[in-house]
Amino acid sequence: MTEPAPAEQFDTLEQQRHAGLMGMWVFLITELLLFGGVFGAFTVFRVQHGEVFAEAAHHLDLMLGTINTVLLLTSGLTMALAEQAVGVRRRGLGVFFLLATILLGIVFLGIKAYEWHHEYTKQLLPVLDLPFNYPGEHPEVAELFFNFYYAMTGMHAAHMLIGIVILGVMAALIAGWRAPAKLDRQIHIVGLYWAFVDVVWIFVFTVLYLLRG
Amino acid sequence: MTVASHPENHHREHDYPEHYLSSNWTLRGWLLTVDHKRIAWLYTVSITGFFFLGGIAALLIRLELITAPGDLLSAKVYNEMFSLHGIVMVWFFLIPSIPATLGNFLMPMMVGAKDMAFPKLNLLSWYIYTVGGIFTLAAVLAGGVDTGWTFYTPYSSLFSNTSVIAAATGVFVVGFSSILTGLNFMVTTHTMRAPGLTWKRLPLFVWANYATGLIMVLATPVLSVTLLLMGLERGLGIGIFDPALGGDPLLFQHLFWFYSHPAVYIMILPAMGVVSEIIACFSRNPVFGYKGMVLSIAAIALFGFVVWGHHMFVSGQSLYSGILFSFFTFLVAVPSAVKTLNWTATMFRGRIWFSAPMIYALSFLGLFTIGGLTGVFLASLALDVHLHDTYFVTAHFHYIMVGGAVTAYLGGLHFWWPKMTGRMYSELWSKVAALALFIGFNLTFYPQFLLGYSGMPRRYHAYPEAFEFLHVLSSLGAGVLAIGYLLPLAYLAWSLWKGPRAPANPWDAYGLEWRANSPPIEHNFTETPRVTGGPYAYD
Ligand code: HEM
Ligand SMILES: [Cu+2]
């Protein structure tokens, strides 16, 4: 198979691949720092109000959170398989695994939305002047915990949503299958992004759901 | 030299060889360009617009302050004016200035590349910048913003009755442009260098912009999330900084200054890069202590991240934090001093040629030194308690950001103008402008040190009679300074049409960019240059 020519600004394909990967890595570092700011702030308050935060964490649905974690990790697997499939030029398989990844992502977001709704009915959604009825001590501190919960899961969900759109575009491109070598590079870069979304979720899940004792 | 012949292209100048400006002179050709050199021009135009808007606000402020009673602007309008001035100058002029204009034009050329690694991303970041900037400006003009450029909570999130969210959204959006530019610089420097261009042979301007890219990438996201949380607090009632909701306003300041102190280096490092190139060229001498210069760039970029607390000495952070931050702040002064000494040594051993760029570079040196030394005052805990939020601070940061960064920007513009446009400008007028800037600047801001030292707080639109004389001096200076900024606009524009043609290397300078035509062809070099030696092979 003949390799396509590199983009105008590059001399070789190798150079182009190198630049693309480095670009994505640097971008992910900025993303990490974006979340890092919130995690940092959260840590400050977690240390200050350890007990109340731990108590508040009990009001989150650990079961749903765990299911979501499993879903997301599985989607990481299907994404890796999609990359492999494109790498060995199996178009159909590539599209299949991408669609699976997208589906898992959508189910994840569905469950997330259900959780938010659930918290809303329990009056634990203290935004937009909604009532906040916390059945425990120090409700004002618990409110802070829930505020972080919405900020963090909301930011993560926004990243998932963007990821799902990009995966959809990738699936369409692979279905068209015009420049496989290029797709190979692209899906690798998209895979990095999806892996990042996975990793961030692990952290979000750990500090919000698991640190309850 | 290849003159690619496109019969359908009308050359504006028939005696010019083909270059990046000569063909495709259409709106599409400009607004959809992916050529880093044209993108640099897009930025230059937008940034100049913002600069003069911010300048008009500054003049209004200075007019108000000529007399002691607040008789020209009401307190409310005055607050909105200094907020407008600060927001525009910091977020839409200083942060992008040198990297987005000169950096965009020169980085690929200096590393011997055809373009940035990601040309489309480059164009995208200009769109993000311009749209975000105009959005903020509209918000500030229509709804008013009176928080100052720092958006401190809880005032911004709970009390201010102005369009804070819209303004902060614009700043948030423009942050992405900064991140994308930084990312492009880093990847370009890593992956696009011409054969033979090792890290030890990189021009200092490239090093400086590379380090700036690193800061943009590492610091901007933290600012983004800070503004996001502030917006969530104000808009949705999510409390992170509001004590009534268990939050902590100090946290806002920690997060904010974690970005905004390094942001000062986003402004000053590229300026240092420019000055290094100019001083080497016009002293006809290699930069003294190249390695030390590179190391101090790195040290400034890294230390910059651990000094943010010096903005919070009197905010209620613990005494120990205060002492620690004070210590680190003294440390970060060291590499700046190293650079200043090395520039001086470079000139000392050389033959100085007082061209306009060199006069700007020398002004930079003087003003930056004054700014730096007064910074040491502010870094001392005990003194800062007295000087905090007085005009001393205003004078200090103007010496660094305006006397330093803006002066270097103008110097760089004059240095590379012949390369960018293929035209020379009036030597006499450029020297007059550079001198007017130096004199006007000192007349404007030196009195402010005295004002602050004798206790005049910043951000007041009326003040006791005793301060009037110094304020009048300062306002007079602002008039002279305005001339210093307006003159270049006039003679540079003139040179575009009437200036004599520039040769490829009018200053007899070293550096890959001078090996290209003036103006360069579309992909910069007819063939990829090979590099065999260091960047400053003067004599
Ligand atoms: C042209 C001459 C200039 C004059 C006369 C001027 C004057 C002033 C004055 C009077 C203030 C208000 C100080 C206070 O009340 O605390 C101010 C604030 C400020 N200026 Fe300038 N300025 C000038 C140029 C610039 C430039 C070129 C920049 C940046 C590129 C800049 C950046 C700032 C910033 C960041 C603030 C802080 C705003 C705030 O307090 O929120 N200034 N300036
Ligand atoms: Cu600082």
PDB file of N, CA and C in Angstrom, chain B residues 260-314:
ATOM      1  N   SER B 260      -1.906  33.717  37.580  1.00  0.00           N
ATOM      2  CA  SER B 260      -1.621  35.087  37.171  1.00  0.00           C
ATOM      3  C   SER B 260      -0.227  35.538  37.515  1.00  0.00           C
ATOM      4  N   HIS B 261       0.422  34.927  38.496  1.00  0.00           N
ATOM      5  CA  HIS B 261       1.822  35.297  38.597  1.00  0.00           C
ATOM      6  C   HIS B 261       2.640  34.735  37.442  1.00  0.00           C
ATOM      7  N   PRO B 262       2.555  33.421  37.160  1.00  0.00           N
ATOM      8  CA  PRO B 262       3.251  32.944  35.959  1.00  0.00           C
ATOM      9  C   PRO B 262       2.869  33.739  34.712  1.00  0.00           C
ATOM     10  N   ALA B 263       1.634  34.257  34.693  1.00  0.00           N
ATOM     11  CA  ALA B 263       1.217  35.041  33.536  1.00  0.00           C
ATOM     12  C   ALA B 263       2.118  36.245  33.326  1.00  0.00           C
ATOM     13  N   VAL B 264       2.654  36.784  34.408  1.00  0.00           N
ATOM     14  CA  VAL B 264       3.588  37.895  34.259  1.00  0.00           C
ATOM     15  C   VAL B 264       4.779  37.439  33.424  1.00  0.00           C
ATOM     16  N   TYR B 265       5.169  36.174  33.590  1.00  0.00           N
ATOM     17  CA  TYR B 265       6.299  35.683  32.807  1.00  0.00           C
ATOM     18  C   TYR B 265       5.886  35.357  31.390  1.00  0.00           C
ATOM     19  N   ILE B 266       4.588  35.074  31.188  1.00  0.00           N
ATOM     20  CA  ILE B 266       4.119  34.961  29.809  1.00  0.00           C
ATOM     21  C   ILE B 266       4.345  36.302  29.113  1.00  0.00           C
ATOM     22  N   MET B 267       4.220  37.385  29.886  1.00  0.00           N
ATOM     23  CA  MET B 267       4.415  38.705  29.285  1.00  0.00           C
ATOM     24  C   MET B 267       5.895  39.033  29.142  1.00  0.00           C
ATOM     25  N   ILE B 268       6.711  38.623  30.110  1.00  0.00           N
ATOM     26  CA  ILE B 268       8.062  39.166  30.151  1.00  0.00           C
ATOM     27  C   ILE B 268       9.097  38.257  29.489  1.00  0.00           C
ATOM     28  N   LEU B 269       8.891  36.949  29.499  1.00  0.00           N
ATOM     29  CA  LEU B 269       9.900  36.070  28.890  1.00  0.00           C
ATOM     30  C   LEU B 269      10.072  36.323  27.391  1.00  0.00           C
ATOM     31  N   PRO B 270       8.987  36.403  26.626  1.00  0.00           N
ATOM     32  CA  PRO B 270       9.169  36.697  25.207  1.00  0.00           C
ATOM     33  C   PRO B 270       9.850  38.049  25.011  1.00  0.00           C
ATOM     34  N   ALA B 271       9.535  38.989  25.889  1.00  0.00           N
ATOM     35  CA  ALA B 271      10.187  40.298  25.803  1.00  0.00           C
ATOM     36  C   ALA B 271      11.685  40.144  25.995  1.00  0.00           C
ATOM     37  N   MET B 272      12.075  39.290  26.943  1.00  0.00           N
ATOM     38  CA  MET B 272      13.502  39.054  27.155  1.00  0.00           C
ATOM     39  C   MET B 272      14.126  38.413  25.918  1.00  0.00           C
ATOM     40  N   GLY B 273      13.376  37.533  25.279  1.00  0.00           N
ATOM     41  CA  GLY B 273      13.873  36.907  24.054  1.00  0.00           C
ATOM     42  C   GLY B 273      14.147  37.958  22.992  1.00  0.00           C
ATOM     43  N   VAL B 274      13.192  38.847  22.790  1.00  0.00           N
ATOM     44  CA  VAL B 274      13.353  39.910  21.799  1.00  0.00           C
ATOM     45  C   VAL B 274      14.599  40.732  22.100  1.00  0.00           C
ATOM     46  N   VAL B 275      14.723  41.132  23.362  1.00  0.00           N
ATOM     47  CA  VAL B 275      15.824  42.009  23.741  1.00  0.00           C
ATOM     48  C   VAL B 275      17.167  41.308  23.535  1.00  0.00           C
ATOM     49  N   SER B 276      17.218  40.008  23.817  1.00  0.00           N
ATOM     50  CA  SER B 276      18.467  39.277  23.588  1.00  0.00           C
ATOM     51  C   SER B 276      18.886  39.351  22.121  1.00  0.00           C
ATOM     52  N   GLU B 277      17.930  39.141  21.223  1.00  0.00           N
ATOM     53  CA  GLU B 277      18.259  39.178  19.792  1.00  0.00           C
ATOM     54  C   GLU B 277      18.734  40.563  19.390  1.00  0.00           C
ATOM     55  N   ILE B 278      18.018  41.588  19.861  1.00  0.00           N
ATOM     56  CA  ILE B 278      18.364  42.952  19.453  1.00  0.00           C
ATOM     57  C   ILE B 278      19.739  43.341  19.983  1.00  0.00           C
ATOM     58  N   ILE B 279      19.973  43.045  21.248  1.00  0.00           N
ATOM     59  CA  ILE B 279      21.243  43.483  21.841  1.00  0.00           C
ATOM     60  C   ILE B 279      22.422  42.774  21.180  1.00  0.00           C
ATOM     61  N   ALA B 280      22.259  41.482  20.894  1.00  0.00           N
ATOM     62  CA  ALA B 280      23.360  40.782  20.216  1.00  0.00           C
ATOM     63  C   ALA B 280      23.639  41.437  18.872  1.00  0.00           C
ATOM     64  N   CYS B 281      22.570  41.695  18.114  1.00  0.00           N
ATOM     65  CA  CYS B 281      22.758  42.234  16.762  1.00  0.00           C
ATOM     66  C   CYS B 281      23.380  43.616  16.788  1.00  0.00           C
ATOM     67  N   PHE B 282      22.878  44.501  17.645  1.00  0.00           N
ATOM     68  CA  PHE B 282      23.339  45.892  17.583  1.00  0.00           C
ATOM     69  C   PHE B 282      24.539  46.159  18.487  1.00  0.00           C
ATOM     70  N   SER B 283      25.028  45.105  19.163  1.00  0.00           N
ATOM     71  CA  SER B 283      26.331  45.245  19.804  1.00  0.00           C
ATOM     72  C   SER B 283      27.371  44.511  18.978  1.00  0.00           C
ATOM     73  N   ARG B 284      26.929  43.891  17.898  1.00  0.00           N
ATOM     74  CA  ARG B 284      27.793  43.086  17.047  1.00  0.00           C
ATOM     75  C   ARG B 284      28.577  42.092  17.870  1.00  0.00           C
ATOM     76  N   ASN B 285      27.889  41.369  18.732  1.00  0.00           N
ATOM     77  CA  ASN B 285      28.585  40.528  19.687  1.00  0.00           C
ATOM     78  C   ASN B 285      27.696  39.340  20.027  1.00  0.00           C
ATOM     79  N   PRO B 286      28.272  38.130  20.163  1.00  0.00           N
ATOM     80  CA  PRO B 286      27.440  37.014  20.625  1.00  0.00           C
ATOM     81  C   PRO B 286      26.916  37.315  22.019  1.00  0.00           C
ATOM     82  N   VAL B 287      25.726  36.815  22.330  1.00  0.00           N
ATOM     83  CA  VAL B 287      25.187  37.035  23.668  1.00  0.00           C
ATOM     84  C   VAL B 287      26.146  36.463  24.694  1.00  0.00           C
ATOM     85  N   PHE B 288      26.471  37.256  25.684  1.00  0.00           N
ATOM     86  CA  PHE B 288      27.372  36.798  26.731  1.00  0.00           C
ATOM     87  C   PHE B 288      26.682  35.720  27.559  1.00  0.00           C
ATOM     88  N   GLY B 289      27.352  34.581  27.753  1.00  0.00           N
ATOM     89  CA  GLY B 289      26.818  33.534  28.628  1.00  0.00           C
ATOM     90  C   GLY B 289      25.538  32.904  28.114  1.00  0.00           C
ATOM     91  N   TYR B 290      25.591  32.382  26.872  1.00  0.00           N
ATOM     92  CA  TYR B 290      24.388  31.792  26.272  1.00  0.00           C
ATOM     93  C   TYR B 290      23.754  30.750  27.194  1.00  0.00           C
ATOM     94  N   LYS B 291      24.588  29.864  27.729  1.00  0.00           N
ATOM     95  CA  LYS B 291      24.060  28.793  28.568  1.00  0.00           C
ATOM     96  C   LYS B 291      23.343  29.362  29.797  1.00  0.00           C
ATOM     97  N   GLY B 292      23.986  30.350  30.421  1.00  0.00           N
ATOM     98  CA  GLY B 292      23.376  30.972  31.587  1.00  0.00           C
ATOM     99  C   GLY B 292      22.048  31.607  31.230  1.00  0.00           C
ATOM    100  N   MET B 293      21.983  32.183  30.018  1.00  0.00           N
ATOM    101  CA  MET B 293      20.735  32.811  29.579  1.00  0.00           C
ATOM    102  C   MET B 293      19.639  31.761  29.460  1.00  0.00           C
ATOM    103  N   VAL B 294      19.968  30.620  28.867  1.00  0.00           N
ATOM    104  CA  VAL B 294      18.965  29.570  28.700  1.00  0.00           C
ATOM    105  C   VAL B 294      18.523  29.050  30.069  1.00  0.00           C
ATOM    106  N   LEU B 295      19.510  28.798  30.927  1.00  0.00           N
ATOM    107  CA  LEU B 295      19.160  28.284  32.249  1.00  0.00           C
ATOM    108  C   LEU B 295      18.288  29.273  33.010  1.00  0.00           C
ATOM    109  N   SER B 296      18.581  30.556  32.862  1.00  0.00           N
ATOM    110  CA  SER B 296      17.765  31.502  33.632  1.00  0.00           C
ATOM    111  C   SER B 296      16.361  31.601  33.049  1.00  0.00           C
ATOM    112  N   ILE B 297      16.222  31.398  31.747  1.00  0.00           N
ATOM    113  CA  ILE B 297      14.860  31.343  31.192  1.00  0.00           C
ATOM    114  C   ILE B 297      14.101  30.196  31.849  1.00  0.00           C
ATOM    115  N   ALA B 298      14.754  29.035  31.909  1.00  0.00           N
ATOM    116  CA  ALA B 298      14.098  27.870  32.513  1.00  0.00           C
ATOM    117  C   ALA B 298      13.790  28.138  33.984  1.00  0.00           C
ATOM    118  N   ALA B 299      14.752  28.741  34.679  1.00  0.00           N
ATOM    119  CA  ALA B 299      14.555  28.983  36.112  1.00  0.00           C
ATOM    120  C   ALA B 299      13.396  29.941  36.334  1.00  0.00           C
ATOM    121  N   ILE B 300      13.313  30.988  35.510  1.00  0.00           N
ATOM    122  CA  ILE B 300      12.215  31.937  35.666  1.00  0.00           C
ATOM    123  C   ILE B 300      10.886  31.227  35.440  1.00  0.00           C
ATOM    124  N   ALA B 301      10.833  30.409  34.389  1.00  0.00           N
ATOM    125  CA  ALA B 301       9.580  29.719  34.081  1.00  0.00           C
ATOM    126  C   ALA B 301       9.175  28.802  35.232  1.00  0.00           C
ATOM    127  N   LEU B 302      10.146  28.098  35.824  1.00  0.00           N
ATOM    128  CA  LEU B 302       9.785  27.134  36.871  1.00  0.00           C
ATOM    129  C   LEU B 302       9.520  27.814  38.217  1.00  0.00           C
ATOM    130  N   PHE B 303      10.442  28.691  38.636  1.00  0.00           N
ATOM    131  CA  PHE B 303      10.240  29.382  39.916  1.00  0.00           C
ATOM    132  C   PHE B 303       8.950  30.200  39.902  1.00  0.00           C
ATOM    133  N   GLY B 304       8.571  30.655  38.712  1.00  0.00           N
ATOM    134  CA  GLY B 304       7.379  31.490  38.606  1.00  0.00           C
ATOM    135  C   GLY B 304       6.155  30.817  39.202  1.00  0.00           C
ATOM    136  N   PHE B 305       6.200  29.491  39.271  1.00  0.00           N
ATOM    137  CA  PHE B 305       5.031  28.773  39.769  1.00  0.00           C
ATOM    138  C   PHE B 305       4.962  28.708  41.294  1.00  0.00           C
ATOM    139  N   VAL B 306       5.997  29.126  41.984  1.00  0.00           N
ATOM    140  CA  VAL B 306       5.953  28.963  43.439  1.00  0.00           C
ATOM    141  C   VAL B 306       5.977  30.295  44.183  1.00  0.00           C
ATOM    142  N   VAL B 307       5.654  31.378  43.516  1.00  0.00           N
ATOM    143  CA  VAL B 307       5.722  32.665  44.211  1.00  0.00           C
ATOM    144  C   VAL B 307       4.369  33.360  44.300  1.00  0.00           C
ATOM    145  N   TRP B 308       3.297  32.649  43.862  1.00  0.00           N
ATOM    146  CA  TRP B 308       2.035  33.364  43.741  1.00  0.00           C
ATOM    147  C   TRP B 308       1.576  34.034  45.040  1.00  0.00           C
ATOM    148  N   GLY B 309       1.983  33.458  46.172  1.00  0.00           N
ATOM    149  CA  GLY B 309       1.497  33.976  47.446  1.00  0.00           C
ATOM    150  C   GLY B 309       1.946  35.390  47.758  1.00  0.00           C
ATOM    151  N   HIS B 310       2.909  35.950  46.983  1.00  0.00           N
ATOM    152  CA  HIS B 310       3.302  37.318  47.312  1.00  0.00           C
ATOM    153  C   HIS B 310       2.210  38.325  46.954  1.00  0.00           C
ATOM    154  N   HIS B 311       1.172  37.865  46.289  1.00  0.00           N
ATOM    155  CA  HIS B 311       0.031  38.751  46.048  1.00  0.00           C
ATOM    156  C   HIS B 311      -0.940  38.714  47.212  1.00  0.00           C
ATOM    157  N   MET B 312      -0.637  37.864  48.190  1.00  0.00           N
ATOM    158  CA  MET B 312      -1.625  37.621  49.241  1.00  0.00           C
ATOM    159  C   MET B 312      -1.041  37.840  50.629  1.00  0.00           C
ATOM    160  N   PHE B 313       0.039  38.625  50.697  1.00  0.00           N
ATOM    161  CA  PHE B 313       0.673  38.847  51.996  1.00  0.00           C
ATOM    162  C   PHE B 313      -0.313  39.371  53.027  1.00  0.00           C
ATOM    163  N   VAL B 314      -1.195  40.266  52.608  1.00  0.00           N
ATOM    164  CA  VAL B 314      -2.092  40.860  53.598  1.00  0.00           C
ATOM    165  C   VAL B 314      -3.516  40.322  53.468  1.00  0.00           C
TER     166      VAL B 314
END
